[in-house]
Short mmCIF file of C-alpha atoms and ligand atoms in Angstrom, two decimals:
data_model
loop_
_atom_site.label_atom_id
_atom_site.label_comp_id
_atom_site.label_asym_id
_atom_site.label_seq_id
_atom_site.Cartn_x
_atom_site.Cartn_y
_atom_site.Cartn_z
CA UNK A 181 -28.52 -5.07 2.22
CA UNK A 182 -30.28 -8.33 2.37
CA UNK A 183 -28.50 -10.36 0.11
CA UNK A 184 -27.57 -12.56 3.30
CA UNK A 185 -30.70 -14.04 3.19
CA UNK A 186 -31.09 -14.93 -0.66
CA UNK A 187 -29.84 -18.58 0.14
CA UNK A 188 -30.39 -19.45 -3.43
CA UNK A 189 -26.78 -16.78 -5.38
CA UNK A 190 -24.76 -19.13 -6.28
CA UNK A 191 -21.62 -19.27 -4.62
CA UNK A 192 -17.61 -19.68 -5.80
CA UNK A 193 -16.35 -23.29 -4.71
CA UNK A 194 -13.19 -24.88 -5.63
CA UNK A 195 -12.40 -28.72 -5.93
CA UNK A 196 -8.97 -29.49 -5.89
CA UNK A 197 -7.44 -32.59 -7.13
CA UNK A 198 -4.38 -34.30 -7.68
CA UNK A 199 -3.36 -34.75 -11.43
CA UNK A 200 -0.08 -36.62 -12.91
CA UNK A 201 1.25 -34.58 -16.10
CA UNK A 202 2.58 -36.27 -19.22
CA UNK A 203 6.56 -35.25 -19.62
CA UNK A 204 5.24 -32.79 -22.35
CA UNK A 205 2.96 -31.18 -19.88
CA UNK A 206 5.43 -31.49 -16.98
CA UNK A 207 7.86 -29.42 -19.33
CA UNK A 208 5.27 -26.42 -19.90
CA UNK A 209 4.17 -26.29 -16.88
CA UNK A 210 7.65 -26.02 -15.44
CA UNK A 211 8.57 -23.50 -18.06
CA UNK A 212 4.51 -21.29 -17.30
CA UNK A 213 5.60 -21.63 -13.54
CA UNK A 214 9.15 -19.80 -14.53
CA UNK A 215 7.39 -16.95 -16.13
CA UNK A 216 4.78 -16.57 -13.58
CA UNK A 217 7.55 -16.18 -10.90
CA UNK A 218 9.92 -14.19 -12.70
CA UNK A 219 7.16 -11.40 -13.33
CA UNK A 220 5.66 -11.66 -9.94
CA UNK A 221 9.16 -10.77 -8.48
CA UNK A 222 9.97 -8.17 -11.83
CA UNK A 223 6.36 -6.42 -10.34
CA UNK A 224 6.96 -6.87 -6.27
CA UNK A 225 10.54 -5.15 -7.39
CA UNK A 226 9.35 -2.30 -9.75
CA UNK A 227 6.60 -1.53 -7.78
CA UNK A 228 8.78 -1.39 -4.44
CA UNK A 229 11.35 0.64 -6.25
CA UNK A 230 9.55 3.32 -7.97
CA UNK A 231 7.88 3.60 -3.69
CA UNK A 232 10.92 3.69 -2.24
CA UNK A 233 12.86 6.43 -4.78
CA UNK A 234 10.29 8.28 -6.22
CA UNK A 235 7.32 7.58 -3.39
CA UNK A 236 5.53 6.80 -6.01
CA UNK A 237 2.62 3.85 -6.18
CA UNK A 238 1.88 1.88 -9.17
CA UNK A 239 -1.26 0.33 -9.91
CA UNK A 240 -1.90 -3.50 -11.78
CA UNK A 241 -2.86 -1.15 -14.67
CA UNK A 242 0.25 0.73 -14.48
CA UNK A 243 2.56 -2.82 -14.17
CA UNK A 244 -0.41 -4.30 -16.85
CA UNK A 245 0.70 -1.50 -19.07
CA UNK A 246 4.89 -2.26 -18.94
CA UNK A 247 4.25 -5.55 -19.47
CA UNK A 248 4.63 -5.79 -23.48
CA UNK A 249 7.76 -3.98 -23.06
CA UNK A 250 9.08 -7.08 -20.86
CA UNK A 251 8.03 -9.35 -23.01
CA UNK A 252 10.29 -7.73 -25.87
CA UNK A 253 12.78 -7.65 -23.74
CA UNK A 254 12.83 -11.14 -22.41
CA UNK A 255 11.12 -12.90 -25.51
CA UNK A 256 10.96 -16.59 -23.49
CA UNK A 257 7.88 -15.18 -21.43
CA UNK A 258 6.04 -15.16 -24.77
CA UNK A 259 6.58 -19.06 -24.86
CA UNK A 260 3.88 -19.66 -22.38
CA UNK A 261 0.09 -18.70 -22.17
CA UNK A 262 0.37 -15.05 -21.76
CA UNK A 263 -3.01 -15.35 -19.21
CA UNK A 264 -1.15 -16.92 -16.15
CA UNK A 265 1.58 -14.12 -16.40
CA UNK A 266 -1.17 -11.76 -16.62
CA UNK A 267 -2.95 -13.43 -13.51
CA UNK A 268 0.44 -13.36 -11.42
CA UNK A 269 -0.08 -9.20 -11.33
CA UNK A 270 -3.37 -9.80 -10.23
CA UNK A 271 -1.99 -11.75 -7.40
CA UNK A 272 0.86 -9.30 -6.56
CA UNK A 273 -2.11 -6.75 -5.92
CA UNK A 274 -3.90 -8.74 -3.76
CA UNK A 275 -1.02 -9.26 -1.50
CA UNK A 276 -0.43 -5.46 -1.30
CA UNK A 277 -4.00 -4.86 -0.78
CA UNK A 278 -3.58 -7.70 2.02
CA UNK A 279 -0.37 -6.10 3.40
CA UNK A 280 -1.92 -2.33 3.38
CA UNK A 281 -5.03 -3.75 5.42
CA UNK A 282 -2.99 -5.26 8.00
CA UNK A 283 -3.69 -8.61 7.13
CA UNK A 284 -0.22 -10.13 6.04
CA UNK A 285 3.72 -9.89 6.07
CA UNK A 286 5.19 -7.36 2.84
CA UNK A 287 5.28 -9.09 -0.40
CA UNK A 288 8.33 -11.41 -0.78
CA UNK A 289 9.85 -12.58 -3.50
CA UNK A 290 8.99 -15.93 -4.90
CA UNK A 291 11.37 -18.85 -4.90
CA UNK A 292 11.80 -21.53 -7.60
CA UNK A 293 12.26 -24.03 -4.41
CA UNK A 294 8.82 -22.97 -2.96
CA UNK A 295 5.68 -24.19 -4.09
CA UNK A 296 4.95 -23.37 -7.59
CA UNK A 297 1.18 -22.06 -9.30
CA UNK A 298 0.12 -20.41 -11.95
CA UNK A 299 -4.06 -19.41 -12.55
CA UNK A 300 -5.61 -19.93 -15.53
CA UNK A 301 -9.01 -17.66 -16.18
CA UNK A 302 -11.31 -19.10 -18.51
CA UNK A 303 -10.31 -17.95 -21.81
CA UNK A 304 -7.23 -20.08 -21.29
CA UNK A 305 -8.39 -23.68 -20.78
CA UNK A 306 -11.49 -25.82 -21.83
CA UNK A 307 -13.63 -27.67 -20.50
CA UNK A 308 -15.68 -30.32 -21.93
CA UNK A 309 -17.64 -31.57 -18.58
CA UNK A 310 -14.68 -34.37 -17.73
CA UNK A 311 -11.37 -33.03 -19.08
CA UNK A 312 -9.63 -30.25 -18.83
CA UNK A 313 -6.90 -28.76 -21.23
CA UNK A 314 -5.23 -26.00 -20.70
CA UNK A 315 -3.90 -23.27 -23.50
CA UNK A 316 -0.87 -24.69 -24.93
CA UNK A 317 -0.93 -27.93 -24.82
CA UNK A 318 -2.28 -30.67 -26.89
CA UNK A 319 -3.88 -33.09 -24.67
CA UNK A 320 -5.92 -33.16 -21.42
CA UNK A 321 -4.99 -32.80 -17.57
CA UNK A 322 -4.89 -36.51 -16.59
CA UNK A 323 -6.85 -35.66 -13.84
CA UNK A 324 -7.20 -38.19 -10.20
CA UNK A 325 -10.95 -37.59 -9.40
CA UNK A 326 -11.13 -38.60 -5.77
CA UNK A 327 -14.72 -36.96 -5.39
CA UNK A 328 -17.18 -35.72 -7.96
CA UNK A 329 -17.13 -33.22 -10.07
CA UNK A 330 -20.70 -31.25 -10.00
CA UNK A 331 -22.60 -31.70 -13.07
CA UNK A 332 -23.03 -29.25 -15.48
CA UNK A 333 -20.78 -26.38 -13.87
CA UNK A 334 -18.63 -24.04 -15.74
CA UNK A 335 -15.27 -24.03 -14.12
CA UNK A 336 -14.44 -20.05 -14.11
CA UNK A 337 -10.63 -20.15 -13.32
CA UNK A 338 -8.19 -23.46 -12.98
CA UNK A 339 -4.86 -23.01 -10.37
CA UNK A 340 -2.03 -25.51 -11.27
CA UNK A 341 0.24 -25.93 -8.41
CA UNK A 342 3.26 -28.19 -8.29
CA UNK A 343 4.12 -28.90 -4.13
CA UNK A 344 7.77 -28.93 -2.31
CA UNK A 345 7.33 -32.81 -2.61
CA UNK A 346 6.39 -32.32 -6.47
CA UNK A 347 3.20 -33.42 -6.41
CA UNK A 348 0.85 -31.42 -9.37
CA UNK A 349 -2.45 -29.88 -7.95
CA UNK A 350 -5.24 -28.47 -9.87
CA UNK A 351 -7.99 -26.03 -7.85
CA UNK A 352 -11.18 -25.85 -10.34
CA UNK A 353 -13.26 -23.17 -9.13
CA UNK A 354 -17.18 -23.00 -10.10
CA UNK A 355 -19.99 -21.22 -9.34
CA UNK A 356 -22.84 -23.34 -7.50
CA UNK A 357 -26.23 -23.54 -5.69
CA UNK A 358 -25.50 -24.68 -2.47
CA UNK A 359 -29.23 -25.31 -0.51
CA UNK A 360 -28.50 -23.74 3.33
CA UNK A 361 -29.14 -26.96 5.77
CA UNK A 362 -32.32 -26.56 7.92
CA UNK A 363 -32.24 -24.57 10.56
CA UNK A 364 -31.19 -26.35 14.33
CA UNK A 365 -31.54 -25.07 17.51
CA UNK A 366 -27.83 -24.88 18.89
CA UNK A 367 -25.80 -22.02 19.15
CA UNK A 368 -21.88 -22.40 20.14
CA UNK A 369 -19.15 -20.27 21.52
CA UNK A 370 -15.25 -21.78 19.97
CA UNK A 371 -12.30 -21.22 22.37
CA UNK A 372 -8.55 -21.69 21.02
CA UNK A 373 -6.90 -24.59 23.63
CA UNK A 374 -3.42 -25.11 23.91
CA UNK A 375 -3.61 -28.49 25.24
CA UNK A 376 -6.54 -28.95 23.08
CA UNK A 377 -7.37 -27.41 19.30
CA UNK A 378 -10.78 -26.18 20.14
CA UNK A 379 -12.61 -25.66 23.25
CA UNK A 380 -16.34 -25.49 22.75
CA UNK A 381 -18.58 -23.87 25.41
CA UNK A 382 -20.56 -27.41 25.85
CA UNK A 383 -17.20 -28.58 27.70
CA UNK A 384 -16.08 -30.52 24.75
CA UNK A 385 -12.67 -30.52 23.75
CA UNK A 386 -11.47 -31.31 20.39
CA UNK A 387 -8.41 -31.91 18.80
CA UNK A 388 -5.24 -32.38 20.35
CA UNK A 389 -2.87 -29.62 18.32
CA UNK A 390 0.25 -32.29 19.37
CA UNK A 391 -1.55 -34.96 17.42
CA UNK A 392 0.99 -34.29 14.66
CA UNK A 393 3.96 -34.94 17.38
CA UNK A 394 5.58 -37.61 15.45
CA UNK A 395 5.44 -36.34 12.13
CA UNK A 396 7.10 -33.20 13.55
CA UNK A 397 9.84 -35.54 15.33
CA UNK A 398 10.12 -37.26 11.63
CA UNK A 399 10.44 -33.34 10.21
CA UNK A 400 13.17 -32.46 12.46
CA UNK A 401 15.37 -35.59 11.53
CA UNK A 402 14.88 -34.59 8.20
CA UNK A 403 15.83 -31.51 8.54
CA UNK A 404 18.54 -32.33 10.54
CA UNK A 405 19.82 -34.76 7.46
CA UNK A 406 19.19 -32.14 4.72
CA UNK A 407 21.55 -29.56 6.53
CA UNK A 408 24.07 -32.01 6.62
CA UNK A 409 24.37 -32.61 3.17
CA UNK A 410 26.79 -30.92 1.10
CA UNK A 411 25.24 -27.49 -0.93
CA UNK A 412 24.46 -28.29 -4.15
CA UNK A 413 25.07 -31.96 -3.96
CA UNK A 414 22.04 -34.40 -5.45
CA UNK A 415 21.99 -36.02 -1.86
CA UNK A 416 21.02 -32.69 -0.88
CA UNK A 417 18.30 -32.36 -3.17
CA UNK A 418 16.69 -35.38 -2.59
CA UNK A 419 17.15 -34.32 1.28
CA UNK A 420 15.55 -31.45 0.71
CA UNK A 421 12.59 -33.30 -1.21
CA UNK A 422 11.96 -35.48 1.44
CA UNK A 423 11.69 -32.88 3.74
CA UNK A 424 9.29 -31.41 1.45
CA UNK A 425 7.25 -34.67 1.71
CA UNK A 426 6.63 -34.54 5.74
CA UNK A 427 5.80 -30.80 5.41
CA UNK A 428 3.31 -32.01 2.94
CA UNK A 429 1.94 -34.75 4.69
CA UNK A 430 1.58 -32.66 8.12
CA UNK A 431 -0.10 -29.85 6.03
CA UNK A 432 -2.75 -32.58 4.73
CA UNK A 433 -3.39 -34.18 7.91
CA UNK A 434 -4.03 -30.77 9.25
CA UNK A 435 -6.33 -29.34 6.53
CA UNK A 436 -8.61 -32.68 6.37
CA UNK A 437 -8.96 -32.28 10.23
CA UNK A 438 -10.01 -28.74 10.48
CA UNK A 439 -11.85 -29.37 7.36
CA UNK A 440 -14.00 -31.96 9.44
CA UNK A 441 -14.43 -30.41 12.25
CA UNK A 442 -15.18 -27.19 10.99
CA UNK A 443 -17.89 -28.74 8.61
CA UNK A 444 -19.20 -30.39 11.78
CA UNK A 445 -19.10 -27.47 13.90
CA UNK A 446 -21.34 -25.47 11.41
CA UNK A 447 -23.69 -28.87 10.84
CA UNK A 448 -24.75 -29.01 14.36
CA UNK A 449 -25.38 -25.16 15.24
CA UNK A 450 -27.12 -22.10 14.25
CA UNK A 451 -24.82 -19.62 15.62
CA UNK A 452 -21.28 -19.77 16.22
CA UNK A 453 -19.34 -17.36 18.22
CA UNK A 454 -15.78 -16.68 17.62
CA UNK A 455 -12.97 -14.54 18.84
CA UNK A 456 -11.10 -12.89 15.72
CA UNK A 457 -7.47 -13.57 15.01
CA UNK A 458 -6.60 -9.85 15.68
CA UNK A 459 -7.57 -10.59 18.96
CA UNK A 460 -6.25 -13.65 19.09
CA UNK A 461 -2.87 -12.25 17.88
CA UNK A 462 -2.78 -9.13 20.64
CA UNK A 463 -1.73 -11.69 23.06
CA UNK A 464 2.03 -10.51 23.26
CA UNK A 465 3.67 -13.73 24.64
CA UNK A 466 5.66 -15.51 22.13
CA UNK A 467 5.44 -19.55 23.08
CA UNK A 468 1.41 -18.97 22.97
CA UNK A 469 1.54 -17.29 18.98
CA UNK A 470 3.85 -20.16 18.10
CA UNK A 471 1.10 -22.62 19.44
CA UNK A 472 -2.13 -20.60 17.67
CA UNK A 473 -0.19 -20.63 14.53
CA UNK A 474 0.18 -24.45 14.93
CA UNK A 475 -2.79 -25.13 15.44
CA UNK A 476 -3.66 -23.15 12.14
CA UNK A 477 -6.68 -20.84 13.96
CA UNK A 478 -6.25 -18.43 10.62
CA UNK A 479 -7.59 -21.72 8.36
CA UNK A 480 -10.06 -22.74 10.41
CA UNK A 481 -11.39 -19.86 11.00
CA UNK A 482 -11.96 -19.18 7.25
CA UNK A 483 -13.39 -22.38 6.69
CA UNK A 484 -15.86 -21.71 9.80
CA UNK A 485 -16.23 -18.31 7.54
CA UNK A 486 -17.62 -19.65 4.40
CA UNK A 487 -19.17 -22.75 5.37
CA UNK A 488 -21.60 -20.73 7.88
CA UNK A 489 -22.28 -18.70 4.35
CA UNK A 490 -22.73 -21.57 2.63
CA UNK A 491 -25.16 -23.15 4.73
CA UNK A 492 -27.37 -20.52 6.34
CA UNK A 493 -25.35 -20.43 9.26
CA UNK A 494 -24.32 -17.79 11.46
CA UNK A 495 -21.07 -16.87 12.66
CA UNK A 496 -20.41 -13.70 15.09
CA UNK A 497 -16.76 -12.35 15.23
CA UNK A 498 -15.65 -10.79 18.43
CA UNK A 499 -13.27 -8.24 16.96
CA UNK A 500 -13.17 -6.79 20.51
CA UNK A 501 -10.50 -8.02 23.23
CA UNK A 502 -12.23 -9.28 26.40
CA UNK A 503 -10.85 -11.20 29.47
CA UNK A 504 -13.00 -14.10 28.48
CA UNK A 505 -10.95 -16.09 30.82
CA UNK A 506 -10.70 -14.58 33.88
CA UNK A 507 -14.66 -13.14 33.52
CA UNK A 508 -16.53 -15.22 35.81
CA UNK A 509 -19.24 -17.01 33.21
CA UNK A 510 -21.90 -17.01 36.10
CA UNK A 511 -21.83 -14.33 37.92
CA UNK A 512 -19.34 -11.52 36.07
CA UNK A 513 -17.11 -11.65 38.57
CA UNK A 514 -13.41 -10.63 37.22
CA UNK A 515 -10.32 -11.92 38.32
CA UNK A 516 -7.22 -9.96 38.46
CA UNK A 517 -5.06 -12.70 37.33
CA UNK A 518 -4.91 -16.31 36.06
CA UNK A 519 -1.73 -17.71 35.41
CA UNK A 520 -1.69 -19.41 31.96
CA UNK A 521 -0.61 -22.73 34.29
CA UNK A 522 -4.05 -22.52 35.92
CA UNK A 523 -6.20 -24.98 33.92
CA UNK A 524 -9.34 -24.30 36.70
CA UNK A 525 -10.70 -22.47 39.34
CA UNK A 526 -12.55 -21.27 41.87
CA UNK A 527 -15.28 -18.26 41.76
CA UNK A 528 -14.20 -15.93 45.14
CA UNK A 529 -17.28 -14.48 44.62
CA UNK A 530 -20.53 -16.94 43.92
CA UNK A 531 -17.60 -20.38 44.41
CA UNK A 532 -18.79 -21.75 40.79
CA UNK A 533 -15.54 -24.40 39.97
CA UNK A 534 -14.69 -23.54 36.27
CA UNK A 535 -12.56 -24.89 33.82
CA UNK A 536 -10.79 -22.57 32.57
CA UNK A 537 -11.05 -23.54 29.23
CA UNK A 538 -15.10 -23.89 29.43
CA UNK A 539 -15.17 -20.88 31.13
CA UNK A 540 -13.98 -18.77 27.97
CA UNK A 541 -15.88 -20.48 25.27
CA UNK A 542 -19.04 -20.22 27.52
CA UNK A 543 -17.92 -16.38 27.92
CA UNK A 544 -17.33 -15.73 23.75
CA UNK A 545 -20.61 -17.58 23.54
CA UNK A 546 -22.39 -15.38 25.42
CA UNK A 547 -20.52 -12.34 24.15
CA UNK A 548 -20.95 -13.12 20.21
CA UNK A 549 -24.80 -13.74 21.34
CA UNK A 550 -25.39 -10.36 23.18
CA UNK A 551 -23.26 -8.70 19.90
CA UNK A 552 -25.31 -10.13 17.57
CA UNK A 553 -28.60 -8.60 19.41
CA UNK A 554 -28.03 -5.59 18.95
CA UNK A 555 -26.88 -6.01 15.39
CA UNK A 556 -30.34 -7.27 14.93
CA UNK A 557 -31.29 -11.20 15.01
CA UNK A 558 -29.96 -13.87 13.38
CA UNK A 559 -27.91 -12.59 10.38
CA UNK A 560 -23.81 -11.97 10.19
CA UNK A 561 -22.38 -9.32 12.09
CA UNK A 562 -19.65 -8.18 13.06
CA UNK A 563 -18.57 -6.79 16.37
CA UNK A 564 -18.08 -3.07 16.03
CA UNK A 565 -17.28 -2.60 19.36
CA UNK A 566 -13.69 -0.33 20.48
CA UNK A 567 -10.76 -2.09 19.50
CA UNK A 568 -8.43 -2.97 21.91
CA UNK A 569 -5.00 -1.47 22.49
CA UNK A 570 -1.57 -3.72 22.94
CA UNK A 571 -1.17 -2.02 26.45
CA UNK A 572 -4.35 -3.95 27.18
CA UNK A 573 -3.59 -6.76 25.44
CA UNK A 574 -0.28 -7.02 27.41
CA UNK A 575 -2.18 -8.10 30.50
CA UNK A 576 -4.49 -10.13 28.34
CA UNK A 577 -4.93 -13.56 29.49
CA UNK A 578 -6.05 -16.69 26.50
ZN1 ZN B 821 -18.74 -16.07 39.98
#
């Protein structure tokens, strides 16, 4: 396996950009959205029944294969472009295939007050190098291009979404030649903060995860209003919209930052050494998960994760729990305990001052480092080193 170093495969990107339908549209897509749901949740139900009372599992080709036989019976899903519909089993696997390898939650049903999408492969929409037109309707996605489109790509699937705060989204996804940056002489170990996103081992800290404070004061009144509203009132509704507009404008803020900084991050080094979210997540204390979901560690991560790809970077994993912060960074030394109140300390054995912070992402730096040696040089690896177990965890300290 050397495909890691073939810079030149081209490489699935997505652009996503905002688009504002015409009524007509507005009125399909609400109606493909509808179908897409309603078998997502016919599938997540079928399939979870037939487990439960007959323990037995169905496959997409098994669900694929029923699917006519809906259609007869509820003849509206043939109104729509029968290739979203098709896609929504598709997705329905993928979150059982994410749920059976630990990754996420069981599948839940979807709700029509959620955010909406529905996938369009390529035999359902065309593409004439500016507009886009998807099966069904008549005339072109008007389409708010607030960066370029590449030239000459061949979108392979389009996602419409339609947000809480009912904005319309469109996620055109190409395949592309993306030239790996030169090569720099910096490597980097990443610490999660709690008083600060991201705790590089250079001593820099980055990103304050309460830098969304007010918005979240602003979500709470909201919140507070929309549960005061009578149920099924219009005030409600528009509550509940509005509500839907702060969610969305904290979840943009918070994407475009970790978008930047993990784009930075992966600009100015050639290896970057991470602690996994597994072992992230074995820290048992509840107030701490709260704060790493905040701080959205899962996104960045995965942005840190293709970007690195992208550009001929290297990123090491530590899949393997390690008291990063109480291990003394200069001379091993460990410390029995450190009190997640302790921001720094001092060495009882060679008297180095750390901060504790530092400390850990000079500790994962040197970890991901000595991991990726033995893997063999500069090239992705993952740690394949003994898992550890929640007992261990328990005692864990961030
Ligand atoms: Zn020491």
């Amino acid at each position: 396996m050397n495909r890691g170093k073939d810079h030149t495969e081209p490489t699935k990107r997505a652009y996503k950009y905002r688009f504002f339908p015409t009524n007509e549209q507005a009125r399909i897509l609400a109606h493909t959205f509808g179908c897409v749901r309603f078998v997502y949740n016919w599938a997540l139900h079928t399939r979870s029944i037939a487990y439960n009372e007959r323990g037995k599992k169905l496959s997409y080709n098994d669900l694929s294969a029923m699917l006519p036989a809906l259609k007869e019976q509820f003849p509206w899903l043939k109104d729509v472009s029968s290739v979203p519909v098709q896609q929504s089993l598709r997705h329905l696997d993928t979150a059982f295939k994410n749920f059976f390898e630990g990754r996420v939650k069981y599948p839940t049903f979807k709700k029509k007050q959620h955010a909406q999408s529905a996938t369009y492969a390529s035999n359902a929409f065309t593409w004439d190098g500016t507009s886009l037109t998807l099966a069904k309707m008549e005339t072109p996605l008007d389409i708010h291009l607030h960066r370029a489109f590449p030239q000459n790509s061949k979108p392979s699937s389009v996602t419409i979404s339609k947000d809480g705060a009912g904005r319309y989204f469109v996620c055109i996804l190409v395949e592309e030649d993306i030239a790996p940056l030169p090569v720099v002489n910096k490597m980097v170990g990443l610490d999660l903060g709690l008083k600060s996103m991201v705790i590089l081992s250079t001593g820099e800290a980055v990103g304050n995860p309460r830098f969304l404070h007010q918005d979240e004061k602003k979500l709470a009144k909201a919140q507070r209003r929309h549960a005061k509203k009578k149920k099924g009132s219009q005030n409600r509704n528009k509550a509940r919209v509005k509500v839907a507009r702060v969610h969305a404008r904290i979840t943009d803020c918070r994407r475009d930052y970790q978008h930047k900084l993990s784009t930075r991050i992966v600009r100015e080094n050639q290896v970057i050494c991470i602690e996994s979210l597994a072992v992230k997540n074995m820290v048992k204390n509840h107030s701490l998960a709260k704060s790493i979901s905040d701080v959205g560690w899962g996104e960045f991560v995965r942005q840190l994760e293709y970007k690195a790809k992208w550009y001929g970077r290297t990123l090491v994993k530590i899949d393997r729990w390690y008291p990063s912060s109480k291990t003394c960074y200069s001379c091993k030394y460990v410390l029995e305990e450190l009190d997640l109140q302790v921001r720094s300390w001092v060495c009882p054995q060679c008297h180095t001052v750390h901060d504790r912070d530092t400390n850990a992402a000079k500790n994962i730096l040197a970890g991901g480092l000595s991991v990726s040696a033995c893997g063999g040089g500069v090239r992705p690896v993952r740690a394949q080193a003994r898992r550890a177990t929640p007992s261990e965890a328990g005692n864990a300290q961030l």
